[in-house]
Each structure stands twice: as structure tokens, then as C-alpha cells.
Short mmCIF file of C-alpha atoms in Angstrom, two decimals:
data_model
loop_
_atom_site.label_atom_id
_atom_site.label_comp_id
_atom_site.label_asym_id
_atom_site.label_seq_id
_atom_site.Cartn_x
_atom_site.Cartn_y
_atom_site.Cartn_z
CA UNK T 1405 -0.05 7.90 14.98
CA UNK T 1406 3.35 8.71 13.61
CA UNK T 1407 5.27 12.03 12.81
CA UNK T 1408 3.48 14.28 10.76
CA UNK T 1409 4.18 14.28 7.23
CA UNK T 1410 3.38 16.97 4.62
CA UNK T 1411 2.60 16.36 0.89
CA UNK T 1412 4.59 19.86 -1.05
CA UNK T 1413 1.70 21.90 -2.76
CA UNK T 1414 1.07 20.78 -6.34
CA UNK T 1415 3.27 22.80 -9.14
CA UNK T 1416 0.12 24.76 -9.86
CA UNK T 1417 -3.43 24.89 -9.66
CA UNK T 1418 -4.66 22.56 -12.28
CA UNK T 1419 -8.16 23.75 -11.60
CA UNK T 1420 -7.24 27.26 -12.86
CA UNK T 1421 -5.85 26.00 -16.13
CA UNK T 1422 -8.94 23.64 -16.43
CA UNK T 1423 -11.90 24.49 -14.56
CA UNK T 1424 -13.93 21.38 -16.10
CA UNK T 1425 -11.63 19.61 -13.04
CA UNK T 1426 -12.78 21.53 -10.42
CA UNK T 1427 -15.64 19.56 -9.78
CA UNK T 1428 -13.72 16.23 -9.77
CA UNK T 1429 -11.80 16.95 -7.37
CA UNK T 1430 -11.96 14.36 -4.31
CA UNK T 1431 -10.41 13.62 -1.25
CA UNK T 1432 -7.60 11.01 -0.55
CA UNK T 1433 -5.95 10.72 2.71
CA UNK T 1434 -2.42 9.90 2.49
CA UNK T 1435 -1.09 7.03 5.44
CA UNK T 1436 2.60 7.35 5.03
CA UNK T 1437 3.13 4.55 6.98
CA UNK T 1438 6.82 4.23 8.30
CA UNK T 1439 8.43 1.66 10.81
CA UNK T 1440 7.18 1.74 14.32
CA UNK T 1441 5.86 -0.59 16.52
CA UNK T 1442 1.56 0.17 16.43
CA UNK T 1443 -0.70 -1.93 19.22
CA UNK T 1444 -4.27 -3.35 18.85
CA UNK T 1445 -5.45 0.04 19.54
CA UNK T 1446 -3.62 1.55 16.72
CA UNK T 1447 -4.34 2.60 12.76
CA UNK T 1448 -1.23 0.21 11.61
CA UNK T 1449 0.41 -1.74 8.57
CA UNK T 1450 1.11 -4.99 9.78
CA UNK T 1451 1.00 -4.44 13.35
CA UNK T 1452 -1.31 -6.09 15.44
CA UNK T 1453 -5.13 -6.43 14.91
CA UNK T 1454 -7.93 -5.75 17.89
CA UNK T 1455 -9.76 -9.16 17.42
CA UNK T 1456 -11.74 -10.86 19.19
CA UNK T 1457 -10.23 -13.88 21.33
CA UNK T 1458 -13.69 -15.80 20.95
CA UNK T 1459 -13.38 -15.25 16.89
CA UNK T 1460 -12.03 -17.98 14.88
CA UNK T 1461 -8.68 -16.78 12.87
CA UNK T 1462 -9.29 -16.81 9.37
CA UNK T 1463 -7.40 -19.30 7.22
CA UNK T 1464 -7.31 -19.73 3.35
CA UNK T 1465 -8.21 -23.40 2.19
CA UNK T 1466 -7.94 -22.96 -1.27
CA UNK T 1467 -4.63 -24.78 -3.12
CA UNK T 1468 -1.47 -23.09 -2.89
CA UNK T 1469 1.12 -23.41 -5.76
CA UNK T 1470 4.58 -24.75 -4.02
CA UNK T 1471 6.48 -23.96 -7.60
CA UNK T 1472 5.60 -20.16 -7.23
CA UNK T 1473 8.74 -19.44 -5.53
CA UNK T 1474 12.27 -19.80 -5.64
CA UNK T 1475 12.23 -20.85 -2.01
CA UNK T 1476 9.99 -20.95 1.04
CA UNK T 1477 10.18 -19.64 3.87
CA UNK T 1478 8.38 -19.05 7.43
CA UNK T 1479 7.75 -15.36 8.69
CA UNK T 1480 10.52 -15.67 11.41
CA UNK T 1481 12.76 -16.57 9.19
CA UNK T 1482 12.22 -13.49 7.05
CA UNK T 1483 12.23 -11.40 10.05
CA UNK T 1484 15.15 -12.51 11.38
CA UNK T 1485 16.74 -11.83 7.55
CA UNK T 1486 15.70 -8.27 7.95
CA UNK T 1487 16.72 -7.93 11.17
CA UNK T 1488 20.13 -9.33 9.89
CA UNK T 1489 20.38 -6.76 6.81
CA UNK T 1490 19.62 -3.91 9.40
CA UNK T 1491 22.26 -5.29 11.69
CA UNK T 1492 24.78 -4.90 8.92
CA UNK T 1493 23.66 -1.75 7.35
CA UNK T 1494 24.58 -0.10 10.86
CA UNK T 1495 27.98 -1.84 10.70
CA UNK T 1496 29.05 -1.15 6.58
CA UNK T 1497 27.40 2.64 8.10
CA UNK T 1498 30.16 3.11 10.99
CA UNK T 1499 32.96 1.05 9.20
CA UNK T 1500 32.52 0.94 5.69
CA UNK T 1501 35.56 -1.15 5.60
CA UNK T 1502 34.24 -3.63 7.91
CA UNK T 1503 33.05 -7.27 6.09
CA UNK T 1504 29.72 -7.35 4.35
CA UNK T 1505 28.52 -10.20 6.90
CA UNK T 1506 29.97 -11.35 9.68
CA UNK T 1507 30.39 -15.40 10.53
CA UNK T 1508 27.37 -15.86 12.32
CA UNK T 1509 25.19 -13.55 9.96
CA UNK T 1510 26.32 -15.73 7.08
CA UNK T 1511 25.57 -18.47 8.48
CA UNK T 1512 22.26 -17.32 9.62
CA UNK T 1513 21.56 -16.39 6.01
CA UNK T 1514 22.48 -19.74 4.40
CA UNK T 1515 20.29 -21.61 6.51
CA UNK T 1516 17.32 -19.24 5.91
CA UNK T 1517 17.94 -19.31 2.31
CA UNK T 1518 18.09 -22.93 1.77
CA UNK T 1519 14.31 -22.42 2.44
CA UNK T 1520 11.85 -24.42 4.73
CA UNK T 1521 9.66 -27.74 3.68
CA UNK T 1522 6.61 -27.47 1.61
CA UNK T 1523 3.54 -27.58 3.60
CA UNK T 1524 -0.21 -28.80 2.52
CA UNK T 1525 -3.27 -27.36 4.64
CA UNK T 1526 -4.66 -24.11 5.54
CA UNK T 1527 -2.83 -20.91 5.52
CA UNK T 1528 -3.46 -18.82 8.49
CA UNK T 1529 -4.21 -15.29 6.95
CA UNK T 1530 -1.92 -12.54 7.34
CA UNK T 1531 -2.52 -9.13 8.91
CA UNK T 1532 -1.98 -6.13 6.40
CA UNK T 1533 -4.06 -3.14 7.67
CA UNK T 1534 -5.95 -2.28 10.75
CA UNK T 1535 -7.70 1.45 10.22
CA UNK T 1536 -9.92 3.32 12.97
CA UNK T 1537 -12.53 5.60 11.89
CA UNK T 1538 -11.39 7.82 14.64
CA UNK T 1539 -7.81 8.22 12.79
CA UNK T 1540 -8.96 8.10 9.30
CA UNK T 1541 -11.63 8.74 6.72
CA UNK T 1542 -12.36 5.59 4.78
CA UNK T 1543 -16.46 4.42 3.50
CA UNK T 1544 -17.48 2.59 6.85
CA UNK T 1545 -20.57 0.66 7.53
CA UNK T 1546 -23.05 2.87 10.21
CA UNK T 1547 -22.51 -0.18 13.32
CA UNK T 1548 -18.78 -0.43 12.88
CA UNK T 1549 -15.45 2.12 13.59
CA UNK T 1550 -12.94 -0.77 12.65
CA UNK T 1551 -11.46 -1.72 8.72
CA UNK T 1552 -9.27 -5.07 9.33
CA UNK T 1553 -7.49 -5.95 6.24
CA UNK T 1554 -5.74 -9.56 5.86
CA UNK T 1555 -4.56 -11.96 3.07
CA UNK T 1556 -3.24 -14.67 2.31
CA UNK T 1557 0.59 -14.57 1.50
CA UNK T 1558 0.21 -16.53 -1.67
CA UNK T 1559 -0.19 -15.70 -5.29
CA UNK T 1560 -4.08 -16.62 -6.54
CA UNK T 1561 -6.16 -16.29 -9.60
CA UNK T 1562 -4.60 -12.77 -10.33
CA UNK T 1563 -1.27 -13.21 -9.14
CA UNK T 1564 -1.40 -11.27 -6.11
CA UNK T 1565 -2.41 -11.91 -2.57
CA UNK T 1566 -6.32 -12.34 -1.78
CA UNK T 1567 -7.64 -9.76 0.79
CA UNK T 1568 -10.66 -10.41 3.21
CA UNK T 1569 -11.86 -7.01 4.82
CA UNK T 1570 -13.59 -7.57 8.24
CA UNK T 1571 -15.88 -4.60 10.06
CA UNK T 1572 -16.32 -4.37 13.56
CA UNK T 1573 -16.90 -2.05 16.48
CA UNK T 1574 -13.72 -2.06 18.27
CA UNK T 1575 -16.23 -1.18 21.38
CA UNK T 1576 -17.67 -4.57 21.81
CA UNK T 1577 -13.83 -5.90 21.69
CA UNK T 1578 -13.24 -6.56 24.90
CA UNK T 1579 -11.10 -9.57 25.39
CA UNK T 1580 -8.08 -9.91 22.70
CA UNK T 1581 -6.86 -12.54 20.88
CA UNK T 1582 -3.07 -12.68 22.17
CA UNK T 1583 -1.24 -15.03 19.63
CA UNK T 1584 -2.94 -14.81 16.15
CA UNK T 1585 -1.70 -18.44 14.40
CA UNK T 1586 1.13 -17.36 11.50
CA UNK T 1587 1.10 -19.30 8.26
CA UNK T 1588 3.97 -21.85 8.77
CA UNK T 1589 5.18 -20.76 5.18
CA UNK T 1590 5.11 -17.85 2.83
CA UNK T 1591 5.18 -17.47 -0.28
CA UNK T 1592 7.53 -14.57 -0.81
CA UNK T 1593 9.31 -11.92 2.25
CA UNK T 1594 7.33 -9.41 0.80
CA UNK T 1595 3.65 -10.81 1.19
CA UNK T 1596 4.64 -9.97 5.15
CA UNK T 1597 4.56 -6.52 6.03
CA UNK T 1598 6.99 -4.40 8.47
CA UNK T 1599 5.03 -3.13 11.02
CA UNK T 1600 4.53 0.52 10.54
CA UNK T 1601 1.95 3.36 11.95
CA UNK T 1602 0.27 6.14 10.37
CA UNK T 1603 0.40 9.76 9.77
CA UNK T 1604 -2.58 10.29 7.82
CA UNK T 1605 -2.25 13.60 5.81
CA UNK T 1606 -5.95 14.57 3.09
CA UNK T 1607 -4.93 15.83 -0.06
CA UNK T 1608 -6.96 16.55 -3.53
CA UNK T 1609 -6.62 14.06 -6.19
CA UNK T 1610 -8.41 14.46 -9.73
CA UNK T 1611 -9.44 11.50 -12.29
CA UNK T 1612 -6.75 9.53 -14.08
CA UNK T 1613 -6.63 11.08 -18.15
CA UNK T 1614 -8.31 7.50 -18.65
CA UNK T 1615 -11.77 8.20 -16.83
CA UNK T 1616 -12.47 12.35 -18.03
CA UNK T 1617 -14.56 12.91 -21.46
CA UNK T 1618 -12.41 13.17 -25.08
CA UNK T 1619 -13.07 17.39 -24.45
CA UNK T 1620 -10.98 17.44 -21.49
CA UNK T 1621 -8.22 15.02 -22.93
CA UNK T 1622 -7.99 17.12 -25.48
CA UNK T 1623 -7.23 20.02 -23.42
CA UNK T 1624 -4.75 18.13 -21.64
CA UNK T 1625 -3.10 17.15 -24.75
CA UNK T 1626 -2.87 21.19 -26.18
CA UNK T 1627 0.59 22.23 -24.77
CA UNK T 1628 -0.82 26.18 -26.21
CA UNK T 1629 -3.03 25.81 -22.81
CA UNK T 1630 0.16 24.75 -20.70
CA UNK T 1631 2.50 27.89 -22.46
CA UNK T 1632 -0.37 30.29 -20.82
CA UNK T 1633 0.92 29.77 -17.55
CA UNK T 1634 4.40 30.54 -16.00
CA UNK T 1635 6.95 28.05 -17.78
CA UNK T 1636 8.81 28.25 -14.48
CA UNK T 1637 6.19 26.45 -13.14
CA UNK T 1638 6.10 23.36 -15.04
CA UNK T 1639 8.65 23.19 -17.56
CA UNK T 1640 11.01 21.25 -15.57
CA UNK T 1641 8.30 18.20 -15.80
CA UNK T 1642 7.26 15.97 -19.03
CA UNK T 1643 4.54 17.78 -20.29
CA UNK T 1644 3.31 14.32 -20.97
CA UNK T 1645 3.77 13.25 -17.90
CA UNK T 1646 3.12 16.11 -15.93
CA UNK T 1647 -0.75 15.83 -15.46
CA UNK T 1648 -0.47 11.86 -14.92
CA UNK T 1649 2.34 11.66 -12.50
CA UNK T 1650 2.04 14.97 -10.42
CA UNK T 1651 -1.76 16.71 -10.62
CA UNK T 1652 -4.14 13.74 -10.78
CA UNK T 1653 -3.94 11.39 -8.11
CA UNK T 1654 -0.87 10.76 -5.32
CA UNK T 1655 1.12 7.66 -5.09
CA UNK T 1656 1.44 5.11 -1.97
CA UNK T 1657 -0.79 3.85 0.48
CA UNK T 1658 -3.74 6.07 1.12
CA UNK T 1659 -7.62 5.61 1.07
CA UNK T 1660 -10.35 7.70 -0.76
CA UNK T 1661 -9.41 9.35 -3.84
CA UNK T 1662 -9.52 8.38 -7.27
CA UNK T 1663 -8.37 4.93 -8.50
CA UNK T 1664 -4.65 5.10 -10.06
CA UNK T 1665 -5.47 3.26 -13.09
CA UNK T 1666 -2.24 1.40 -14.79
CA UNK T 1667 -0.86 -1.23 -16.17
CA UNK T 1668 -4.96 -1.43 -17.28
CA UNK T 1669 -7.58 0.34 -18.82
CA UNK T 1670 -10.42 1.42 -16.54
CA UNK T 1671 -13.07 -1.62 -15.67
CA UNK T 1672 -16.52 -1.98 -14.76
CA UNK T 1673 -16.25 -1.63 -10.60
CA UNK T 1674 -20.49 -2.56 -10.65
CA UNK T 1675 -21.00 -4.03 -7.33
CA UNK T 1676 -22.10 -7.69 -8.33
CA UNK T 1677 -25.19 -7.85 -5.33
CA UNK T 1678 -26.85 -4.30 -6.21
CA UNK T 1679 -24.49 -2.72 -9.16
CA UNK T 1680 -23.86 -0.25 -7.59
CA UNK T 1681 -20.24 1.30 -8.93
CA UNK T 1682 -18.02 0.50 -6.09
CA UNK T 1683 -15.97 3.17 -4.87
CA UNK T 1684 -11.53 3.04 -3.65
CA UNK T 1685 -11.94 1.81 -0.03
CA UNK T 1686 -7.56 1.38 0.41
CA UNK T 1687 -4.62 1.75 -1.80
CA UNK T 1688 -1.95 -1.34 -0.37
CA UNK T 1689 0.95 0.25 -2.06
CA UNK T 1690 4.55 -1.18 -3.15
CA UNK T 1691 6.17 2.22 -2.84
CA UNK T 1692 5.50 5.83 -1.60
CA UNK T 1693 6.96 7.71 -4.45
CA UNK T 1694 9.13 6.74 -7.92
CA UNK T 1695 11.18 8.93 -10.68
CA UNK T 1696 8.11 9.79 -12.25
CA UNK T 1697 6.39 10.87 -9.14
CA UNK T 1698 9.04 12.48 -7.05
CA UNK T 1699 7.31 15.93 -6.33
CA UNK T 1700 4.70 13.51 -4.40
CA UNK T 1701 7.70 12.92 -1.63
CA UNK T 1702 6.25 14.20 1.33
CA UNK T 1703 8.87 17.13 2.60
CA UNK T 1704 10.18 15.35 5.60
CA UNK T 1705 11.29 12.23 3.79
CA UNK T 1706 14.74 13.66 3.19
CA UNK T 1707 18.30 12.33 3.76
CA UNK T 1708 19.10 11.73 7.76
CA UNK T 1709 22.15 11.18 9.49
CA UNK T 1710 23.02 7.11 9.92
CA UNK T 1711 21.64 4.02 7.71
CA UNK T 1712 18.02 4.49 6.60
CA UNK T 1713 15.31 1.89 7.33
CA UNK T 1714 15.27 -1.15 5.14
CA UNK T 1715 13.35 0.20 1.82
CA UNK T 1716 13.63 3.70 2.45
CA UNK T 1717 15.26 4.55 -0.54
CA UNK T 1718 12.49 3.79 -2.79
CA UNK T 1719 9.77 4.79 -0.12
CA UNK T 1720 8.51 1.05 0.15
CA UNK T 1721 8.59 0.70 4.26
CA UNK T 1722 6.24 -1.47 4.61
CA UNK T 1723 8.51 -4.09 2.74
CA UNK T 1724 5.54 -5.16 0.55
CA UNK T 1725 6.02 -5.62 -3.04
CA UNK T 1726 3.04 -6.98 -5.16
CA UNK T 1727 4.37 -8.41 -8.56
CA UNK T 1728 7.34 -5.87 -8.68
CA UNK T 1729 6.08 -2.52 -8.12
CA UNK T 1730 2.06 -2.21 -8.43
CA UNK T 1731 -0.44 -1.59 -6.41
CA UNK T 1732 -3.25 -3.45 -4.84
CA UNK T 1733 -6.72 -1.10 -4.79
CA UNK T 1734 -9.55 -2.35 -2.67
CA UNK T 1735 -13.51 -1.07 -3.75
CA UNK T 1736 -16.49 -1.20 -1.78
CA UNK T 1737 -19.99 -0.51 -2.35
CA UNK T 1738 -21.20 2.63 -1.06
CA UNK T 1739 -24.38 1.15 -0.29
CA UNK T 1740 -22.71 -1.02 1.48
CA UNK T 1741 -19.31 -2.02 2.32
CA UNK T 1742 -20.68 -5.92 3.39
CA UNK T 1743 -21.06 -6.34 -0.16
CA UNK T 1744 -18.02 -8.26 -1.93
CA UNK T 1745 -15.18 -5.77 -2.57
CA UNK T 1746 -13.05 -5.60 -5.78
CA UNK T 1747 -9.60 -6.10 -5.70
CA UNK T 1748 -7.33 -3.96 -8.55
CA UNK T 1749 -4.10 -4.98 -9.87
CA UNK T 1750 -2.99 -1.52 -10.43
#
């Protein structure tokens, strides 16, 4: 696990302005995942996976569109591009007078963006999480401690990636794959996640405005209920906003919770084998906090001597970014999680 990280209290108890909410409330658990360098035995964002070295890799078959892109390119070579921007960062850092690239890093940069060769076949599948039940709370199947989450680094019907989930008891893991196959091409950098551990923090989340009765809306939407309390307290939010983007449910990568509903409308989540209403399993997030949702920054994400990591600014360390800024929301059954999950643009 990584350094603990701590989500500020909200600006008030929304509970004791509304007590219809108080029995919404739910659970989320937080990840704050930030660079590090996790091992098969680690709760991890693109770090290694425990998996079996007598299991087939999975691999995606289905056709791949080679126009979705501006350019292609392999995983090393986007590596190597971040290691370059890093490399430079430190330098413009120390000597901001110093040239944005050196020589060699231009160099290196031209050849990676002139792009690599289209390629036809099967598309080794990507590792995005690995989560132990030992480490953190997420709907798990009674014969399995293990949630491995991979896609395939191409848009597909729903212009995103396509996730498989795969359960297992990391017990019965005893011999480890060593060199997982990598897709020889991408589609985009940011399909391939930075490697980056945990530090799972619970907080309370409450339903999106979208999913509580007209009554309770309407409450929400009478500012005389908001004047009752100290204006100290929330009048330096949106009043609009304020409930949406600050009391109901927390940004980034987390599991549990309520779903985060936007750009869409709420949507049937029935499970299609028993219809059972599927429940969030894992929020893959683009960023951990925005503008709107700034008091969500956990309190030891501030400014620190020397360069910060590549997409700290914005809170998006893992370097994923799912058609420019949302979030991908798995569901499972609660009945069970072998059922098909649903995957939410959100």
C-alpha cells in the first residue's frame, strides 16, 4: 500500500439538513492510486497481475479500427516518451533556462511520434487493476480474494476500452506467469496505465440528484433550507453545484459507493442472466479531483518541493484518460459477480 491519504470532512452534514439522506448513505473506498512500483502481491493500477503461468493470456480478437488514431504506437514507446517528459521536467525544474529537449530527447521523440506499422491479429489485453480482498472492500465471489481487471487498449462499440474482470484465489497461485505478452500496438498512451499502488481511504457517498424521489429534489432545489444553516459553511460553493460536486458521491478511482451518473441519465443496470440490479464493483477514473470538485482533494495532495509526477496537476496519475475526462464504472451482480458486468461511460 501507499502513503496514507485523507479525504477533508464534507462542508457540513448533509444528513442534518436532510434526514431523508441518511439512510442512503453508502460506503465507497477511495484508492488514490499514485506512482510506485506494486508486485504480483500487491492492490495496484497497472502494475503487475498474480496469474497463473499455466493460464492462457487473454487476447481480444474482435476488429480493431487502425483510423482511430492520429498515430500508433507500442507500449515501450510510450514509456520511454514519459520517461523522456520526466527527464526534462527535472531539467526545465533545476535550470529553467536550460533547452526544452535536448538532442537526443528530440530525436527520441520524432521517431516515436512518427508512429509504428499497423498490425492485424489479436491484441494481447492490458492490465488495469489488480485488487485483494485483504486491502480493499469490493462485492467478491465466496471462493475467490482476487479482482483482476484488463482491457483491451482500443476504442469498441462505446468508444472506450472493453474490460474483462477475472476472480481467483490468489492461494492456489502458485507458479507466476513472468512475461505477460504486450499488445504490439496501442491505440492511444493513455489506454496504458502508470503503475501506481493504493492507499485505500472509506468515505460516505449519497445518491446522485438523478436517482432520489421529486420530494427530495425539491428540497435540494429550496435555497430557504440551505440559508438555515451557517452561510460560512457553504456560501463559498455554487449552491447549484454544491450538493452534486461536494456531498453526494467523491471523484476518482474508488470502489463501492454510488454510481457518478454524467454525461447520462441513469439506466437500467438489470443483470441480463437473473435481473438482478447490478451494483458499482470499480470506478477506473481519468482524474482524482477537477474545479468543480476541489474540496474532494485529499489533504496531502498539496504543492512539494521539485517537479511533480507526470499528471499530477490535474490528479490523473495513472495517465489514463477515457474519451477526455470521464469515467469508466464497472457493475456486478450481487448475486453474483460471474454474471456479465456492465460497463458505464460516465
Amino acid at each position: 500500500m501507499n502513503a496514507t491519504f485523507t479525504t477533508p470532512p464534507r462542508p457540513f452534514d448533509i444528513t442534518a439538513l436532510f434526514p431523508q439522506l441518511a439512510p442512503l448513505a453508502r460506503t465507497a473506498t477511495r484508492l488514490h492510486p499514485r506512482p510506485g512500483s506494486p508486485t504480483v502481491h500487491d492492490s495496484s493500477v497497472g502494475g503487475p497481475l498474480l496469474w497463473p503461468a499455466d493460464e492462457p493470456w487473454p487476447h481480444c480478437a474482435e476488429p480493431h479500427d487502425k483510423h482511430a488514431a492520429f498515430r500508433i504506437n507500442s507500449p515501450d514507446d510510450i514509456r520511454l516518451q514519459r520517461r523522456v517528459l520526466t527527464a526534462a521536467a527535472e531539467r526545465l525544474y533545476l535550470a529553467p533556462e536550460a533547452p526544452e529537449w535536448t538532442p537526443e530527447e528530440q530525436e527520441t521523440l520524432d521517431l516515436i511520434r512518427a508512429g509504428r506499422p499497423w498490425f492485424d491479429g489479436p491484441i494481447p489485453l492490458v492490465p488495469v487493476a489488480q485488487l485483494y480482498a485483504r486491502d480493499i472492500p469490493f462485492p467478491c465471489p465466496p471462493d475467490a480474494d482476487l479482482l483482476q481487471v484488463l482491457w483491451c487498449p482500443f476504442d469498441h462499440e462505446m468508444a472506450h476500452p472493453k474490460t474483462a474482470l477475472f476472480w481467483r484465489s490468489s492461494a492456489t497461485v502458485t507458479d507466476v506467469l513472468d512475461a505477460p505478452p504486450e499488445p504490439p500496438i496501442v491505440q492511444d498512451g493513455w489506454y496504458l496505465p502508470e503503475p501506481c499502488s493504493f492507499s485505500p481511504e472509506q468515505v460516505t457517498e449519497f445518491p446522485n440528484p438523478m436517482e432520489l424521489d421529486k420530494e427530495i429534489r425539491d428540497q435540494l432545489d429550496d435555497m430557504s433550507r440551505w440559508e438555515t444553516i451557517d452561510p460560512a459553511q457553504y456560501n463559498a460553493y455554487d449552491p447549484g453545484d454544491l450538493y452534486l460536486d461536494n456531498l453526494c458521491t467523491a471523484p476518482g478511482w474508488k470502489t463501492g459507493g454510488w454510481t457518478r451518473w454524467s454525461p447520462t441519465d441513469p439506466v437500467d443496470r438489470a443483470c441480463r442472466e437473473c435481473g438482478t440490479q447490478a451494483v458499482p464493483l470499480l470506478t477506473i477514473a481519468s482524474w482524482e479531483w477537477d474545479g468543480g470538485s476541489a474540496t474532494w482533494t485529499a489533504k496531502e495532495d498539496r504543492p512539494t518541493p521539485g517537479p511533480p509526477p507526470l499528471g499530477a496537476r490535474d490528479g490523473n496519475f495513472t495517465l489514463i484518460d477515457i474519451t477526455g475526462g470521464n469515467n469508466l464504472q464497472l457493475h456486478v451482480c450481487p448475486s453474483s459477480p460471474y454474471h456479465p458486468h456492465f460497463e458505464l461511460l460516465q
